[in-house]
Amino acid sequence: MARPKKTDTLDTAQAIELTAGAIQRLTCRTDTKAQAFLRDTKAPGLRVRVTSTGHKSFVYETKLNRQTIRRTIGDVRAWTIEQARTEARRLAVLVDEGVNPIDQERQQQAEREAKKAAAAALAVTVGDAWAAYIAERRPHWGERHYLDHVAIARPGGEPVKRGTGVIQPGPLAAFMSQQLRALTPEAVESWAAREAKTRPTQARLALRLLRAFLSWCSERVDFAAVVPAQNPAKSRRAREALGKAGVKSDALLREQLPAWFAAVRALPAAPAAYLQTLLLTGARPGELLGLRWDDMNVQWRGLTLRDKAESKGGEDGTRQIPLTPYVHHLLAGLPRRNEWVFASTTKPAPIATPRWPHVDACRVAGIEHLTLHGLRRSFGSLAEWLELPAGVVAQIQGHKPSATAEKHYRVRPLDLLRLHHEKFEAWILEQAGVTFDAAKEPGKLRAVTP
């Protein structure tokens, strides 16, 4: 029998002993998406597949549980015929044992990926997880809360904006380069003991943020495997090492009002207006800094402040307080550079929180250790001189109702709040020695001291 020529067309309906020449002569239609198979007689189930593009590969095909199984072995240019036969025989043994080679391969691939993910999880650092945490949670946080997370973990080393020196690392900076799995209760307790000697207040905040972060990690598939079941930051020893926060009592005294107002009103317009408004409204420093021009209702003499969630303000997270005459004068006198009332002169944003200008003003006035939050505390403390209703003061400041009657049976409209608030403002200006004509047009008034 004559040897077939290289140009002869193979009969793919018949199984043959695969040879390099036969594989070379195997062709397929090119006018449609089709494929052809050439069966091997020496290794049952072994085929050579050719596609309409001319690509050829070894495949194994058989039936298992009345279903056709077809698994690609490899390219004919990478596998020899004998290697393909050996692989086909191995697959045939699996099928005889009732194992689907495709399912087995998928399972093995899943196991390899799981091992790879586990190895990656073991290598992940606290800094990597922290970055993912604040990126995911930022839409649910206020700007101040987000900045606390950034500052508490910053590496430090940058030059300070005021004075000389560099910014110190945040309390949690020491953890950022460590592996997440190394964050054990013992490590947290040792950290707390060190931080308690230099900055316990910041460390207490850091411990609270760390506890929330680790709870988030325990709920994430990619981090849960390396975080202990018991939150390492929920450590009694760590809390005891840092101690309890002291009660803050910084507030303006009535007799300090003249000196404070004189020093603050000597500052540039925006910081001066901000600090006076902070005292006269009892607002939180951050929520007042975010005041926009659209938040001023001149017709009904009201201010809309974006409240903290826990203060239970309006349904949209805001609360309404009166726009008192002197505060209206201060705000109306500011230039409208952008949407913000206390606008920066260099960028479309509010001014930076004027802590240092306030420190300078307090130094001039001879007042020590008065913080911006101390001005909010001063509002509530000075209101005692007029015996203003505690519920009115709390509602203006955005505090939670302190009793069932306040929460469910007291509805104070804006005009009722204004009655008490304007009385408070007039008394403060009187004690400060500020002469103010409330009958003239806001923004064109001239407030003078005798």
Coordinates of C-alpha atoms in Angstrom, one line a residue:
M1 CA 0.0 0.0 0.0
A2 CA 1.5 3.3 -1.1
R3 CA 2.3 5.9 1.6
P4 CA -0.2 8.8 1.4
K5 CA 1.2 12.0 -0.1
K6 CA 1.6 15.1 2.0
T7 CA -1.0 16.8 -0.2
D8 CA -3.6 14.1 0.3
T9 CA -6.6 15.1 2.5
L10 CA -7.0 13.2 5.7
D11 CA -10.1 11.3 6.4
T12 CA -11.0 12.6 9.9
A13 CA -13.8 10.0 10.3
Q14 CA -11.1 7.3 10.7
A15 CA -8.7 7.0 13.7
I16 CA -5.1 6.7 12.8
E17 CA -1.8 6.4 14.5
L18 CA -0.8 10.0 14.9
T19 CA 2.4 11.1 13.2
A20 CA 4.0 14.5 12.7
G21 CA 3.2 14.2 9.0
A22 CA -0.5 13.5 9.6
I23 CA -0.8 16.4 12.0
Q24 CA 0.9 18.6 9.4
R25 CA -1.6 17.6 6.7
L26 CA -4.7 18.1 9.0
T27 CA -6.8 21.0 7.8
C28 CA -10.2 22.6 8.5
R29 CA -12.6 24.8 6.5
T30 CA -11.7 28.4 6.6
D31 CA -15.0 29.9 5.3
T32 CA -16.7 29.5 8.7
K33 CA -16.0 29.1 12.3
A34 CA -15.3 25.4 12.4
Q35 CA -13.0 22.8 13.8
A36 CA -11.9 19.3 12.9
F37 CA -10.5 16.4 15.0
L38 CA -8.1 13.6 14.1
R39 CA -8.3 10.6 16.5
D40 CA -5.3 8.6 17.7
T41 CA -5.4 4.8 17.8
K42 CA -2.6 4.2 20.3
A43 CA -4.1 6.4 23.1
P44 CA -7.9 6.2 23.1
G45 CA -9.4 9.6 23.7
L46 CA -6.5 11.6 22.3
R47 CA -7.3 13.9 19.4
V48 CA -5.6 16.6 17.4
R49 CA -7.9 19.6 17.0
V50 CA -7.5 22.2 14.2
T51 CA -9.5 25.4 14.0
S52 CA -10.5 27.5 11.0
T53 CA -7.5 29.7 11.8
G54 CA -5.1 26.8 11.4
H55 CA -4.3 26.5 15.2
K56 CA -3.6 22.9 16.2
S57 CA -3.6 21.4 19.7
F58 CA -3.8 18.0 21.4
V59 CA -7.1 17.4 23.3
Y60 CA -8.5 14.6 25.4
E61 CA -12.2 13.7 24.8
T62 CA -14.3 11.0 26.4
K63 CA -17.7 10.5 28.1
L64 CA -18.4 10.5 31.9
N65 CA -21.9 10.0 33.3
R66 CA -23.3 10.4 29.7
Q67 CA -21.7 13.8 29.3
T68 CA -18.9 14.6 26.9
I69 CA -15.6 15.8 28.5
R70 CA -13.1 17.6 26.4
R71 CA -10.0 19.0 27.9
T72 CA -7.2 20.7 26.0
I73 CA -3.7 19.2 26.6
G74 CA -1.6 21.7 24.8
D75 CA -0.3 23.2 21.5
V76 CA 1.2 20.7 19.1
R77 CA 4.3 22.9 18.8
A78 CA 4.9 22.6 22.6
W79 CA 4.0 18.9 23.1
T80 CA 5.4 15.9 21.4
I81 CA 3.0 13.1 20.4
E82 CA 4.3 10.8 23.1
Q83 CA 3.9 13.4 25.8
A84 CA 0.4 14.0 24.6
R85 CA -0.3 10.2 24.7
T86 CA 1.1 10.0 28.3
E87 CA -1.2 12.8 29.4
A88 CA -4.2 11.3 27.7
R89 CA -3.6 8.0 29.5
R90 CA -3.3 9.8 32.8
L91 CA -6.6 11.5 32.2
A92 CA -8.2 8.2 31.2
V93 CA -7.3 6.7 34.5
L94 CA -9.0 9.6 36.3
V95 CA -12.1 9.1 34.3
D96 CA -12.1 5.4 35.0
E97 CA -12.1 6.4 38.7
G98 CA -15.1 8.6 38.1
V99 CA -13.1 11.9 38.4
N100 CA -13.9 14.7 36.0
P101 CA -10.4 16.1 35.0
I102 CA -11.9 19.5 34.3
D103 CA -13.5 19.7 37.8
Q104 CA -10.3 18.5 39.4
E105 CA -8.4 21.2 37.6
R106 CA -10.8 23.9 38.7
Q107 CA -10.5 22.7 42.3
Q108 CA -6.8 22.7 42.1
Q109 CA -6.8 26.2 40.6
A110 CA -9.1 27.4 43.4
E111 CA -6.8 25.9 46.0
R112 CA -3.8 27.6 44.4
E113 CA -5.6 30.9 44.4
A114 CA -6.7 30.4 48.0
K115 CA -3.1 29.7 49.1
K116 CA -1.9 32.8 47.1
A117 CA -4.6 35.0 48.8
A118 CA -3.6 33.6 52.2
A119 CA 0.0 34.3 51.6
A120 CA -0.9 37.8 50.4
A121 CA -3.0 38.3 53.5
L122 CA -0.2 37.2 55.8
A123 CA 2.1 39.8 54.1
V124 CA -0.4 42.7 54.2
T125 CA 0.7 45.6 56.5
V126 CA -1.4 47.6 58.8
G127 CA -0.7 50.6 56.6
D128 CA -2.1 48.8 53.5
A129 CA -5.3 47.8 55.4
W130 CA -5.6 51.3 56.9
A131 CA -5.5 53.0 53.5
A132 CA -8.2 50.6 52.2
Y133 CA -10.3 51.3 55.4
I134 CA -10.3 55.1 55.2
A135 CA -10.9 55.0 51.4
E136 CA -14.0 52.9 51.8
R137 CA -15.3 54.7 54.9
R138 CA -14.6 58.3 53.9
P139 CA -18.0 58.8 52.2
H140 CA -19.7 58.0 55.5
W141 CA -17.5 60.4 57.6
G142 CA -17.3 64.1 58.2
E143 CA -14.2 65.9 57.1
R144 CA -12.9 66.3 60.6
H145 CA -13.3 62.6 61.4
Y146 CA -11.4 61.8 58.1
L147 CA -8.6 64.2 59.0
D148 CA -8.3 62.6 62.4
H149 CA -7.6 59.2 60.7
V150 CA -5.0 60.7 58.5
A151 CA -3.2 62.6 61.3
I152 CA -3.3 59.7 63.7
A153 CA -1.3 57.5 61.3
R154 CA 0.9 60.0 59.5
P155 CA 4.6 59.1 59.4
G156 CA 5.7 62.7 60.4
G157 CA 8.9 64.4 59.4
E158 CA 7.4 67.2 57.4
P159 CA 8.2 70.8 58.4
V160 CA 5.7 72.4 60.6
K161 CA 3.6 75.3 59.1
R162 CA 4.2 77.6 62.0
G163 CA 7.6 78.0 63.7
T164 CA 10.5 75.6 63.3
G165 CA 10.9 71.9 63.5
V166 CA 9.1 68.9 62.0
I167 CA 5.7 67.2 62.5
Q168 CA 5.9 64.3 64.9
P169 CA 4.6 60.9 63.8
G170 CA 1.0 60.1 64.7
P171 CA 0.3 57.7 67.6
L172 CA -0.5 54.8 65.2
A173 CA 2.5 55.5 62.9
A174 CA 4.5 52.8 64.6
F175 CA 2.0 50.1 63.5
M176 CA 1.7 51.1 59.9
S177 CA 4.8 49.2 58.6
Q178 CA 4.0 46.1 60.6
Q179 CA 2.2 43.1 59.3
L180 CA -1.5 43.1 60.2
R181 CA -1.2 39.6 61.7
A182 CA 1.4 41.0 64.2
L183 CA -1.2 43.4 65.7
T184 CA -1.8 41.4 68.8
P185 CA -3.3 42.4 72.2
E186 CA 0.3 42.3 73.6
A187 CA 1.5 44.7 70.9
V188 CA -1.3 47.1 71.6
E189 CA -0.7 47.0 75.3
S190 CA 3.0 47.7 74.9
W191 CA 2.2 50.6 72.6
A192 CA -0.3 52.1 75.1
A193 CA 2.2 51.9 77.9
R194 CA 4.7 53.9 75.8
E195 CA 2.2 56.5 74.5
A196 CA 0.8 57.1 78.0
K197 CA 4.0 58.7 79.0
T198 CA 4.0 61.5 76.3
R199 CA 0.5 62.0 74.7
P200 CA -2.2 60.0 76.5
T201 CA -5.0 62.2 75.1
Q202 CA -4.1 61.6 71.5
A203 CA -3.4 57.9 72.3
R204 CA -6.9 57.5 73.7
L205 CA -8.4 58.8 70.4
A206 CA -6.0 56.5 68.5
L207 CA -7.1 53.5 70.5
R208 CA -10.7 54.2 69.7
L209 CA -10.0 54.6 66.0
L210 CA -7.8 51.5 66.0
R211 CA -10.6 49.4 67.6
A212 CA -13.1 50.5 64.9
F213 CA -10.5 49.7 62.2
L214 CA -9.9 46.2 63.5
S215 CA -13.6 45.5 63.7
W216 CA -13.9 46.5 60.0
C217 CA -11.0 44.2 59.2
S218 CA -12.7 41.3 60.9
E219 CA -15.7 41.7 58.5
R220 CA -13.5 41.8 55.3
V221 CA -12.8 38.5 53.6
D222 CA -9.3 39.6 52.6
F223 CA -8.3 40.6 56.2
A224 CA -10.4 38.5 58.5
A225 CA -8.1 35.5 58.3
V226 CA -5.1 37.3 59.8
V227 CA -7.0 39.4 62.5
P228 CA -7.5 37.7 65.8
A229 CA -11.0 36.7 66.7
Q230 CA -10.9 38.9 69.8
N231 CA -10.2 42.6 68.8
P232 CA -6.7 43.3 70.0
A233 CA -7.6 47.0 70.7
K234 CA -10.3 45.9 73.1
S235 CA -7.8 45.5 75.8
R236 CA -8.5 46.4 79.4
R237 CA -4.8 46.8 80.1
A238 CA -4.4 49.2 77.2
R239 CA -7.3 51.3 78.4
E240 CA -6.0 51.4 82.0
A241 CA -2.5 52.4 80.8
L242 CA -3.9 55.4 78.9
G243 CA -6.2 56.4 81.8
K244 CA -9.4 58.3 81.6
A245 CA -9.9 61.6 79.9
G246 CA -10.0 64.5 82.3
V247 CA -12.9 66.9 82.4
K248 CA -12.1 70.0 80.3
S249 CA -13.1 73.3 81.9
D250 CA -11.6 76.0 79.7
A251 CA -14.2 78.8 79.2
L252 CA -14.3 82.6 79.2
L253 CA -15.2 84.3 82.4
R254 CA -17.6 87.3 82.3
E255 CA -14.8 89.7 83.4
Q256 CA -12.6 88.4 80.6
L257 CA -15.0 89.4 77.8
P258 CA -13.8 93.0 77.3
A259 CA -10.1 91.9 76.8
W260 CA -11.1 88.9 74.6
F261 CA -13.3 90.9 72.3
A262 CA -10.8 93.7 72.0
A263 CA -8.0 91.3 71.0
V264 CA -10.1 89.2 68.7
R265 CA -11.6 92.1 66.8
A266 CA -8.0 93.3 66.0
L267 CA -7.5 90.2 63.9
P268 CA -8.1 90.1 60.1
A269 CA -11.8 90.2 59.2
A270 CA -12.5 86.5 58.6
P271 CA -10.8 85.1 61.7
A272 CA -12.3 87.9 63.8
A273 CA -15.8 87.3 62.6
Y274 CA -15.4 83.5 62.9
L275 CA -14.2 83.6 66.5
Q276 CA -16.9 86.1 67.7
T277 CA -19.6 84.1 65.9
L278 CA -18.3 80.9 67.5
L279 CA -18.8 82.4 71.0
L280 CA -22.2 84.0 70.2
T281 CA -23.7 80.9 68.7
G282 CA -22.1 78.1 70.7
A283 CA -21.6 76.2 67.5
R284 CA -18.9 73.5 67.0
P285 CA -15.8 74.9 65.3
G286 CA -16.1 72.6 62.3
E287 CA -19.7 73.1 61.6
L288 CA -19.4 76.9 61.7
L289 CA -16.3 76.8 59.4
G290 CA -18.5 75.0 56.8
L291 CA -21.1 77.8 56.8
R292 CA -22.2 78.8 53.2
W293 CA -23.9 81.9 52.1
D294 CA -26.9 79.8 51.1
D295 CA -27.2 78.8 54.8
M296 CA -28.1 82.4 55.8
N297 CA -31.8 83.1 55.7
V298 CA -32.0 86.9 55.9
Q299 CA -35.8 87.0 55.5
W300 CA -36.5 84.8 58.5
R301 CA -33.2 85.6 60.3
G302 CA -31.9 82.1 60.6
L303 CA -28.7 80.1 60.1
T304 CA -28.5 76.5 58.9
L305 CA -25.7 74.5 60.5
R306 CA -24.7 71.1 59.3
D307 CA -25.1 69.2 62.5
K308 CA -23.4 66.1 64.0
A309 CA -25.4 62.9 63.5
E310 CA -25.7 62.3 67.2
S311 CA -27.3 65.7 68.0
K312 CA -30.5 64.7 66.1
G313 CA -30.9 67.8 64.2
G314 CA -33.1 68.1 61.1
E315 CA -33.9 65.1 58.9
D316 CA -31.2 66.2 56.5
G317 CA -28.5 66.4 59.2
T318 CA -28.9 70.2 59.8
R319 CA -30.3 72.4 62.5
Q320 CA -31.7 75.9 62.4
I321 CA -30.5 78.6 64.9
P322 CA -31.4 82.3 65.0
L323 CA -29.3 84.8 63.0
T324 CA -28.9 87.4 65.7
P325 CA -28.3 91.1 64.9
Y326 CA -24.6 91.4 65.8
V327 CA -23.7 88.0 64.1
H328 CA -25.7 89.2 61.0
H329 CA -23.5 92.3 61.0
L330 CA -20.3 90.3 61.3
L331 CA -21.2 87.9 58.5
A332 CA -22.7 90.5 56.1
G333 CA -19.5 92.5 56.4
L334 CA -17.4 89.7 54.9
P335 CA -16.5 89.7 51.2
R336 CA -18.2 87.1 49.1
R337 CA -15.2 85.4 47.4
N338 CA -16.9 82.0 46.9
E339 CA -19.7 79.9 48.4
W340 CA -18.1 79.9 51.8
V341 CA -18.9 82.6 54.4
F342 CA -15.4 82.4 56.0
A343 CA -13.7 82.2 52.6
S344 CA -10.0 81.6 52.0
T345 CA -8.2 84.2 49.9
T346 CA -6.0 81.7 48.1
K347 CA -8.4 78.8 47.2
P348 CA -12.1 78.1 46.8
A349 CA -12.5 76.7 50.3
P350 CA -13.1 78.0 53.8
I351 CA -10.2 79.4 55.8
A352 CA -8.0 77.1 57.8
T353 CA -9.3 76.7 61.4
P354 CA -7.9 79.9 63.1
R355 CA -6.4 78.2 66.2
W356 CA -3.1 80.1 66.1
P357 CA -4.7 83.5 65.6
H358 CA -6.9 82.7 68.6
V359 CA -3.9 81.8 70.7
D360 CA -2.2 85.1 69.8
A361 CA -5.4 87.0 70.7
C362 CA -5.7 85.2 74.0
R363 CA -2.0 86.0 74.7
V364 CA -2.7 89.7 74.1
A365 CA -5.8 89.5 76.3
G366 CA -3.9 87.7 79.1
I367 CA -6.1 84.6 78.9
E368 CA -4.4 81.2 79.1
H369 CA -5.5 77.8 77.7
L370 CA -8.7 78.8 76.0
T371 CA -9.4 76.5 73.0
L372 CA -11.9 76.9 70.2
H373 CA -14.1 74.3 71.8
G374 CA -13.7 76.3 75.0
L375 CA -15.7 79.1 73.2
R376 CA -18.5 76.7 72.7
R377 CA -18.3 75.8 76.4
S378 CA -18.3 79.5 77.2
F379 CA -21.7 79.9 75.4
G380 CA -23.3 77.4 77.8
S381 CA -21.5 78.7 80.8
L382 CA -22.2 82.4 80.3
A383 CA -25.9 81.6 79.5
E384 CA -26.2 80.7 83.2
W385 CA -25.9 84.4 84.1
L386 CA -29.2 85.0 82.4
E387 CA -30.8 81.8 83.6
L388 CA -31.8 80.9 80.0
P389 CA -33.8 77.6 79.8
A390 CA -31.4 74.7 79.5
G391 CA -33.4 73.2 76.7
V392 CA -33.0 76.4 74.7
V393 CA -29.3 76.5 75.1
A394 CA -29.0 72.8 74.2
Q395 CA -31.1 73.2 71.1
I396 CA -29.1 76.2 69.8
Q397 CA -25.8 74.3 70.5
G398 CA -27.1 71.1 68.9
H399 CA -27.0 68.8 72.0
K400 CA -29.2 65.8 72.3
P401 CA -32.4 66.3 74.4
S402 CA -31.5 65.3 78.0
A403 CA -35.0 64.2 79.1
T404 CA -38.1 62.6 77.8
A405 CA -40.1 65.9 78.1
E406 CA -37.4 67.7 76.1
K407 CA -37.3 65.0 73.4
H408 CA -41.0 64.5 72.9
Y409 CA -42.9 67.4 74.4
R410 CA -40.9 70.5 73.6
V411 CA -41.1 72.1 70.1
R412 CA -39.4 75.4 70.0
P413 CA -39.8 77.4 66.8
L414 CA -37.1 79.7 65.5
D415 CA -38.7 82.8 66.8
L416 CA -38.9 81.5 70.3
L417 CA -35.2 80.6 70.2
R418 CA -34.5 84.1 68.9
L419 CA -36.2 85.7 71.9
H420 CA -33.6 84.1 74.2
H421 CA -30.7 84.1 71.8
E422 CA -30.9 87.9 71.1
K423 CA -31.1 88.5 74.9
F424 CA -27.9 86.5 75.4
E425 CA -26.1 88.3 72.5
A426 CA -27.1 91.8 73.9
W427 CA -25.9 90.9 77.3
I428 CA -22.5 89.5 76.0
L429 CA -21.9 92.8 74.1
E430 CA -22.8 94.8 77.1
Q431 CA -20.4 92.9 79.3
A432 CA -17.7 93.2 76.6
G433 CA -18.2 96.9 76.3
V434 CA -19.1 96.7 72.6
T435 CA -21.5 99.5 71.5
F436 CA -23.7 98.2 68.7
D437 CA -26.6 99.8 66.9
A438 CA -28.9 96.9 65.9
A439 CA -31.3 99.3 64.0
K440 CA -28.9 100.0 61.1
E441 CA -28.4 98.0 58.0
P442 CA -26.2 94.9 58.5
G443 CA -22.8 95.0 56.9
K444 CA -22.7 98.8 57.0
L445 CA -22.8 99.1 60.8
R446 CA -19.9 100.3 62.8
A447 CA -19.2 98.5 66.1
V448 CA -17.1 100.6 68.4
T449 CA -15.8 100.2 72.0
P450 CA -16.0 103.1 74.3

